[in-house]
């Protein structure tokens, strides 16, 4: 009994907390939410704090605002990062989740031609571990393309091969793709990163090959819905658990 008690305290102390996990801030274009550092191309505008800009009108899944990321047809894309409250440790296992959706509307001007374009093609989210802001040492998780306008909860299992004290969230083109395109992902309501036991099932999930990404459905109560891009109704919509793959980055 004593062992279990102290073990539980140890695990609770190892929880990694994010700064501003719900991406709360005054909605503004080209300024990411407080606590999140812009890691995109310096020749392009930074990510946005939404809603209210570029025709984005999705209701937040938590709080009053969320993060908007875009990929562009000139081979540039957006990302944000922050330092963790404590490092991810090598060979340990962690559980993490957040809410994702795609905005039905995201109309902005193009840097290359100055023309207004729709940034609405489905894209994927990558989660990286690193050793500094904007460092991408190991790809910890990747989703399938985000093609839904309602918020879905995505679950990730991390099993890093080294210690990392920074995390980076990056939008990218669906894989494979022949040509770059304009797309968006909205992100809200991230959890803490919680240590979990490294049993065989968790290791298997964390090392799931990208081409074999598994989706499982479970009902989850998150509120009412009033239109596209709003909160999932608890009685008829499911969350999607996407199991990532660990990549060795050369």
CSV table of C-alpha atoms in Angstrom, one decimal:
chain,number,residue,atom,x,y,z
A,1,UNK,CA,0.0,0.0,0.0
A,2,UNK,CA,2.8,2.4,0.9
A,3,UNK,CA,4.6,1.7,-2.4
A,4,UNK,CA,1.5,2.5,-4.4
A,5,UNK,CA,0.9,5.7,-2.5
A,6,UNK,CA,4.4,7.1,-3.0
A,7,UNK,CA,4.4,5.9,-6.6
A,8,UNK,CA,1.2,7.9,-7.2
A,9,UNK,CA,2.7,11.0,-5.8
A,10,UNK,CA,5.9,10.5,-7.9
A,11,UNK,CA,3.8,10.2,-11.1
A,12,UNK,CA,1.7,13.3,-10.2
A,13,UNK,CA,4.9,15.3,-9.6
A,14,UNK,CA,6.2,14.2,-13.1
A,15,UNK,CA,3.2,15.7,-14.9
A,16,UNK,CA,4.4,18.3,-17.5
A,17,UNK,CA,2.3,21.4,-17.6
A,18,UNK,CA,2.0,23.7,-20.6
A,19,UNK,CA,1.9,27.4,-20.4
A,20,UNK,CA,-1.5,28.6,-21.7
A,21,UNK,CA,-2.7,25.1,-22.9
A,22,UNK,CA,-6.0,26.6,-24.0
A,23,UNK,CA,-4.4,29.2,-26.2
A,24,UNK,CA,-6.1,32.1,-24.5
A,25,UNK,CA,-5.4,35.6,-25.6
A,26,UNK,CA,-7.0,38.6,-27.4
A,27,UNK,CA,-7.8,37.4,-30.9
A,28,UNK,CA,-5.4,39.0,-33.3
A,29,UNK,CA,-3.9,38.1,-36.7
A,30,UNK,CA,-0.2,37.3,-37.0
A,31,UNK,CA,0.3,37.1,-33.2
A,32,UNK,CA,0.2,33.6,-31.5
A,33,UNK,CA,-1.4,33.2,-28.1
A,34,UNK,CA,0.7,34.2,-25.1
A,35,UNK,CA,3.2,31.6,-24.0
A,36,UNK,CA,3.7,30.2,-27.5
A,37,UNK,CA,6.7,31.2,-29.6
A,38,UNK,CA,6.5,31.7,-33.4
A,39,UNK,CA,8.8,29.2,-35.2
A,40,UNK,CA,7.6,29.9,-38.8
A,41,UNK,CA,9.4,31.3,-41.8
A,42,UNK,CA,10.6,34.9,-40.8
A,43,UNK,CA,9.6,36.1,-44.3
A,44,UNK,CA,5.9,35.2,-43.6
A,45,UNK,CA,3.4,36.4,-40.9
A,46,UNK,CA,3.3,34.4,-37.6
A,47,UNK,CA,0.3,32.2,-36.6
A,48,UNK,CA,-3.0,33.8,-35.5
A,49,UNK,CA,-5.0,33.9,-32.3
A,50,UNK,CA,-8.5,33.2,-33.4
A,51,UNK,CA,-11.5,33.5,-33.9
A,52,UNK,CA,-12.5,36.6,-35.8
A,53,UNK,CA,-9.8,37.0,-38.5
A,54,UNK,CA,-9.8,35.9,-42.1
A,55,UNK,CA,-13.5,34.7,-41.8
A,56,UNK,CA,-12.6,32.2,-39.1
A,57,UNK,CA,-15.7,31.9,-36.9
A,58,UNK,CA,-15.5,28.5,-35.1
A,59,UNK,CA,-16.6,28.6,-31.5
A,60,UNK,CA,-13.7,27.7,-29.1
A,61,UNK,CA,-13.9,24.2,-27.6
A,62,UNK,CA,-12.5,25.7,-24.4
A,63,UNK,CA,-12.2,29.2,-23.2
A,64,UNK,CA,-12.5,32.2,-25.5
A,65,UNK,CA,-9.8,31.7,-28.2
A,66,UNK,CA,-7.6,29.2,-30.0
A,67,UNK,CA,-4.6,28.9,-32.2
A,68,UNK,CA,-4.8,29.0,-36.0
A,69,UNK,CA,-2.0,27.6,-38.2
A,70,UNK,CA,-1.7,27.6,-42.0
A,71,UNK,CA,0.3,25.9,-44.7
A,72,UNK,CA,1.0,27.9,-47.9
A,73,UNK,CA,1.4,27.1,-51.6
A,74,UNK,CA,4.9,28.6,-51.6
A,75,UNK,CA,6.3,25.7,-49.5
A,76,UNK,CA,6.1,27.6,-46.2
A,77,UNK,CA,4.1,26.6,-43.1
A,78,UNK,CA,3.5,27.7,-39.5
A,79,UNK,CA,4.5,26.3,-36.1
A,80,UNK,CA,4.7,27.4,-32.5
A,81,UNK,CA,6.8,26.1,-29.6
A,82,UNK,CA,7.4,26.5,-25.8
A,83,UNK,CA,9.7,25.3,-23.1
A,84,UNK,CA,8.1,22.6,-20.9
A,85,UNK,CA,7.7,22.9,-17.2
A,86,UNK,CA,10.0,19.8,-16.9
A,87,UNK,CA,11.7,17.7,-19.6
A,88,UNK,CA,10.3,14.7,-21.4
A,89,UNK,CA,12.6,11.9,-20.4
A,90,UNK,CA,14.1,9.3,-22.7
A,91,UNK,CA,12.5,5.8,-22.8
A,92,UNK,CA,9.6,7.0,-20.6
A,93,UNK,CA,6.0,7.0,-21.8
A,94,UNK,CA,3.6,9.9,-21.8
A,95,UNK,CA,0.0,10.6,-22.7
A,96,UNK,CA,-1.2,13.9,-24.3
A,97,UNK,CA,-4.3,15.2,-26.1
A,98,UNK,CA,-5.8,18.3,-27.6
A,99,UNK,CA,-8.7,19.4,-29.8
A,100,UNK,CA,-8.3,19.9,-33.5
A,101,UNK,CA,-10.5,21.0,-36.4
A,102,UNK,CA,-10.4,22.7,-39.8
A,103,UNK,CA,-12.0,26.1,-40.4
A,104,UNK,CA,-14.5,26.1,-43.2
A,105,UNK,CA,-13.2,29.6,-44.1
A,106,UNK,CA,-9.7,31.0,-43.9
A,107,UNK,CA,-9.2,33.7,-46.5
A,108,UNK,CA,-6.0,35.7,-46.6
A,109,UNK,CA,-3.6,37.3,-49.0
A,110,UNK,CA,-0.7,35.4,-50.5
A,111,UNK,CA,2.9,36.7,-49.8
A,112,UNK,CA,4.0,35.6,-53.3
A,113,UNK,CA,1.3,37.4,-55.4
A,114,UNK,CA,-0.6,39.5,-53.0
A,115,UNK,CA,-3.8,37.9,-54.1
A,116,UNK,CA,-6.5,36.7,-51.6
A,117,UNK,CA,-6.7,32.9,-51.4
A,118,UNK,CA,-8.7,30.3,-49.4
A,119,UNK,CA,-6.5,28.4,-46.9
A,120,UNK,CA,-8.9,25.4,-46.5
A,121,UNK,CA,-7.2,22.2,-47.8
A,122,UNK,CA,-7.0,19.5,-45.1
A,123,UNK,CA,-3.5,19.3,-43.5
A,124,UNK,CA,-1.8,17.3,-40.8
A,125,UNK,CA,-0.4,18.3,-37.3
A,126,UNK,CA,3.1,17.2,-36.3
A,127,UNK,CA,4.3,17.3,-32.7
A,128,UNK,CA,8.1,17.6,-32.1
A,129,UNK,CA,10.4,17.2,-29.1
A,130,UNK,CA,13.4,19.6,-29.1
A,131,UNK,CA,16.2,21.1,-27.0
A,132,UNK,CA,15.5,24.8,-27.7
A,133,UNK,CA,12.8,27.0,-29.2
A,134,UNK,CA,12.1,25.8,-32.8
A,135,UNK,CA,14.3,22.8,-32.4
A,136,UNK,CA,12.9,19.7,-34.1
A,137,UNK,CA,15.0,16.7,-32.8
A,138,UNK,CA,12.4,14.0,-32.8
A,139,UNK,CA,8.9,13.7,-34.3
A,140,UNK,CA,6.8,12.5,-31.4
A,141,UNK,CA,3.4,12.4,-33.1
A,142,UNK,CA,1.6,13.0,-36.4
A,143,UNK,CA,-2.1,13.0,-37.2
A,144,UNK,CA,-3.9,12.0,-40.3
A,145,UNK,CA,-5.2,15.0,-42.3
A,146,UNK,CA,-7.7,17.1,-40.4
A,147,UNK,CA,-10.7,17.3,-42.6
A,148,UNK,CA,-13.5,17.9,-40.1
A,149,UNK,CA,-15.1,21.3,-39.2
A,150,UNK,CA,-16.2,20.2,-35.7
A,151,UNK,CA,-13.7,19.8,-32.8
A,152,UNK,CA,-12.4,16.3,-32.3
A,153,UNK,CA,-10.2,15.2,-29.4
A,154,UNK,CA,-6.9,13.6,-30.5
A,155,UNK,CA,-4.9,11.4,-28.2
A,156,UNK,CA,-1.1,10.9,-28.5
A,157,UNK,CA,1.3,8.5,-26.8
A,158,UNK,CA,5.0,9.6,-26.6
A,159,UNK,CA,8.0,7.4,-26.0
A,160,UNK,CA,10.9,9.7,-26.7
A,161,UNK,CA,14.4,8.3,-27.4
A,162,UNK,CA,16.1,11.3,-25.7
A,163,UNK,CA,15.4,14.0,-23.2
A,164,UNK,CA,13.6,17.1,-24.6
A,165,UNK,CA,12.6,20.2,-22.7
A,166,UNK,CA,10.7,21.9,-25.6
A,167,UNK,CA,7.6,21.0,-27.6
A,168,UNK,CA,6.7,22.3,-31.0
A,169,UNK,CA,3.3,22.1,-32.8
A,170,UNK,CA,3.6,22.3,-36.6
A,171,UNK,CA,1.1,22.2,-39.4
A,172,UNK,CA,2.2,20.4,-42.6
A,173,UNK,CA,0.9,19.1,-45.9
A,174,UNK,CA,-0.8,15.8,-46.0
A,175,UNK,CA,1.6,13.0,-46.8
A,176,UNK,CA,2.2,12.2,-49.6
A,177,UNK,CA,1.4,15.3,-51.7
A,178,UNK,CA,2.7,16.3,-55.1
A,179,UNK,CA,2.3,20.1,-54.7
A,180,UNK,CA,2.2,22.5,-51.8
A,181,UNK,CA,-1.2,24.0,-51.1
A,182,UNK,CA,-3.1,26.4,-48.8
A,183,UNK,CA,-4.6,24.8,-45.7
A,184,UNK,CA,-5.4,25.4,-42.0
A,185,UNK,CA,-5.7,23.7,-38.7
A,186,UNK,CA,-7.3,25.1,-35.5
A,187,UNK,CA,-6.0,23.9,-32.1
A,188,UNK,CA,-7.5,24.3,-28.6
A,189,UNK,CA,-7.7,22.8,-25.1
A,190,UNK,CA,-4.4,20.9,-24.9
A,191,UNK,CA,-3.9,18.7,-21.8
A,192,UNK,CA,-0.9,18.4,-19.5
A,193,UNK,CA,1.6,15.8,-20.7
A,194,UNK,CA,1.1,12.9,-18.2
A,195,UNK,CA,3.6,10.1,-17.5
A,196,UNK,CA,2.1,6.6,-17.9
A,197,UNK,CA,3.4,3.1,-17.4
A,198,UNK,CA,5.4,1.8,-20.4
A,199,UNK,CA,3.5,-1.5,-20.8
A,200,UNK,CA,3.7,-3.4,-24.1
A,201,UNK,CA,0.4,-1.9,-25.4
A,202,UNK,CA,1.6,1.7,-24.9
A,203,UNK,CA,5.0,1.0,-26.6
A,204,UNK,CA,3.1,-0.5,-29.5
A,205,UNK,CA,0.9,2.6,-29.8
A,206,UNK,CA,3.9,5.0,-29.6
A,207,UNK,CA,5.7,3.1,-32.3
A,208,UNK,CA,2.8,2.6,-34.6
A,209,UNK,CA,4.0,3.1,-38.3
A,210,UNK,CA,2.6,6.2,-39.9
A,211,UNK,CA,1.1,4.2,-42.8
A,212,UNK,CA,-0.8,2.1,-40.2
A,213,UNK,CA,-2.3,4.9,-38.2
A,214,UNK,CA,-5.3,3.5,-36.3
A,215,UNK,CA,-8.5,5.5,-35.5
A,216,UNK,CA,-10.8,4.4,-32.7
A,217,UNK,CA,-14.0,6.1,-31.7
A,218,UNK,CA,-15.4,6.8,-28.2
A,219,UNK,CA,-18.2,9.1,-27.1
A,220,UNK,CA,-17.2,12.2,-25.3
A,221,UNK,CA,-19.4,14.9,-23.7
A,222,UNK,CA,-18.1,18.3,-24.8
A,223,UNK,CA,-21.2,20.5,-25.2
A,224,UNK,CA,-23.8,21.6,-27.8
A,225,UNK,CA,-23.4,22.4,-31.4
A,226,UNK,CA,-24.9,25.2,-33.4
A,227,UNK,CA,-23.2,25.0,-36.8
A,228,UNK,CA,-19.9,24.1,-38.6
A,229,UNK,CA,-16.7,24.5,-36.6
A,230,UNK,CA,-18.5,24.4,-33.3
A,231,UNK,CA,-18.4,22.1,-30.3
A,232,UNK,CA,-19.1,18.4,-30.7
A,233,UNK,CA,-22.6,17.3,-29.4
A,234,UNK,CA,-22.2,14.7,-26.7
A,235,UNK,CA,-25.0,12.4,-27.9
A,236,UNK,CA,-24.0,11.7,-31.5
A,237,UNK,CA,-20.4,12.7,-32.3
A,238,UNK,CA,-17.2,10.8,-31.5
A,239,UNK,CA,-13.6,11.8,-30.8
A,240,UNK,CA,-10.7,10.3,-32.8
A,241,UNK,CA,-7.7,8.8,-31.2
A,242,UNK,CA,-4.7,9.0,-33.5
A,243,UNK,CA,-1.7,6.9,-32.6
A,244,UNK,CA,1.6,8.5,-33.7
A,245,UNK,CA,4.9,7.0,-34.8
A,246,UNK,CA,8.4,7.7,-33.4
A,247,UNK,CA,10.8,8.9,-36.1
A,248,UNK,CA,14.6,9.1,-35.9
A,249,UNK,CA,15.6,12.5,-37.4
A,250,UNK,CA,19.0,12.5,-39.1
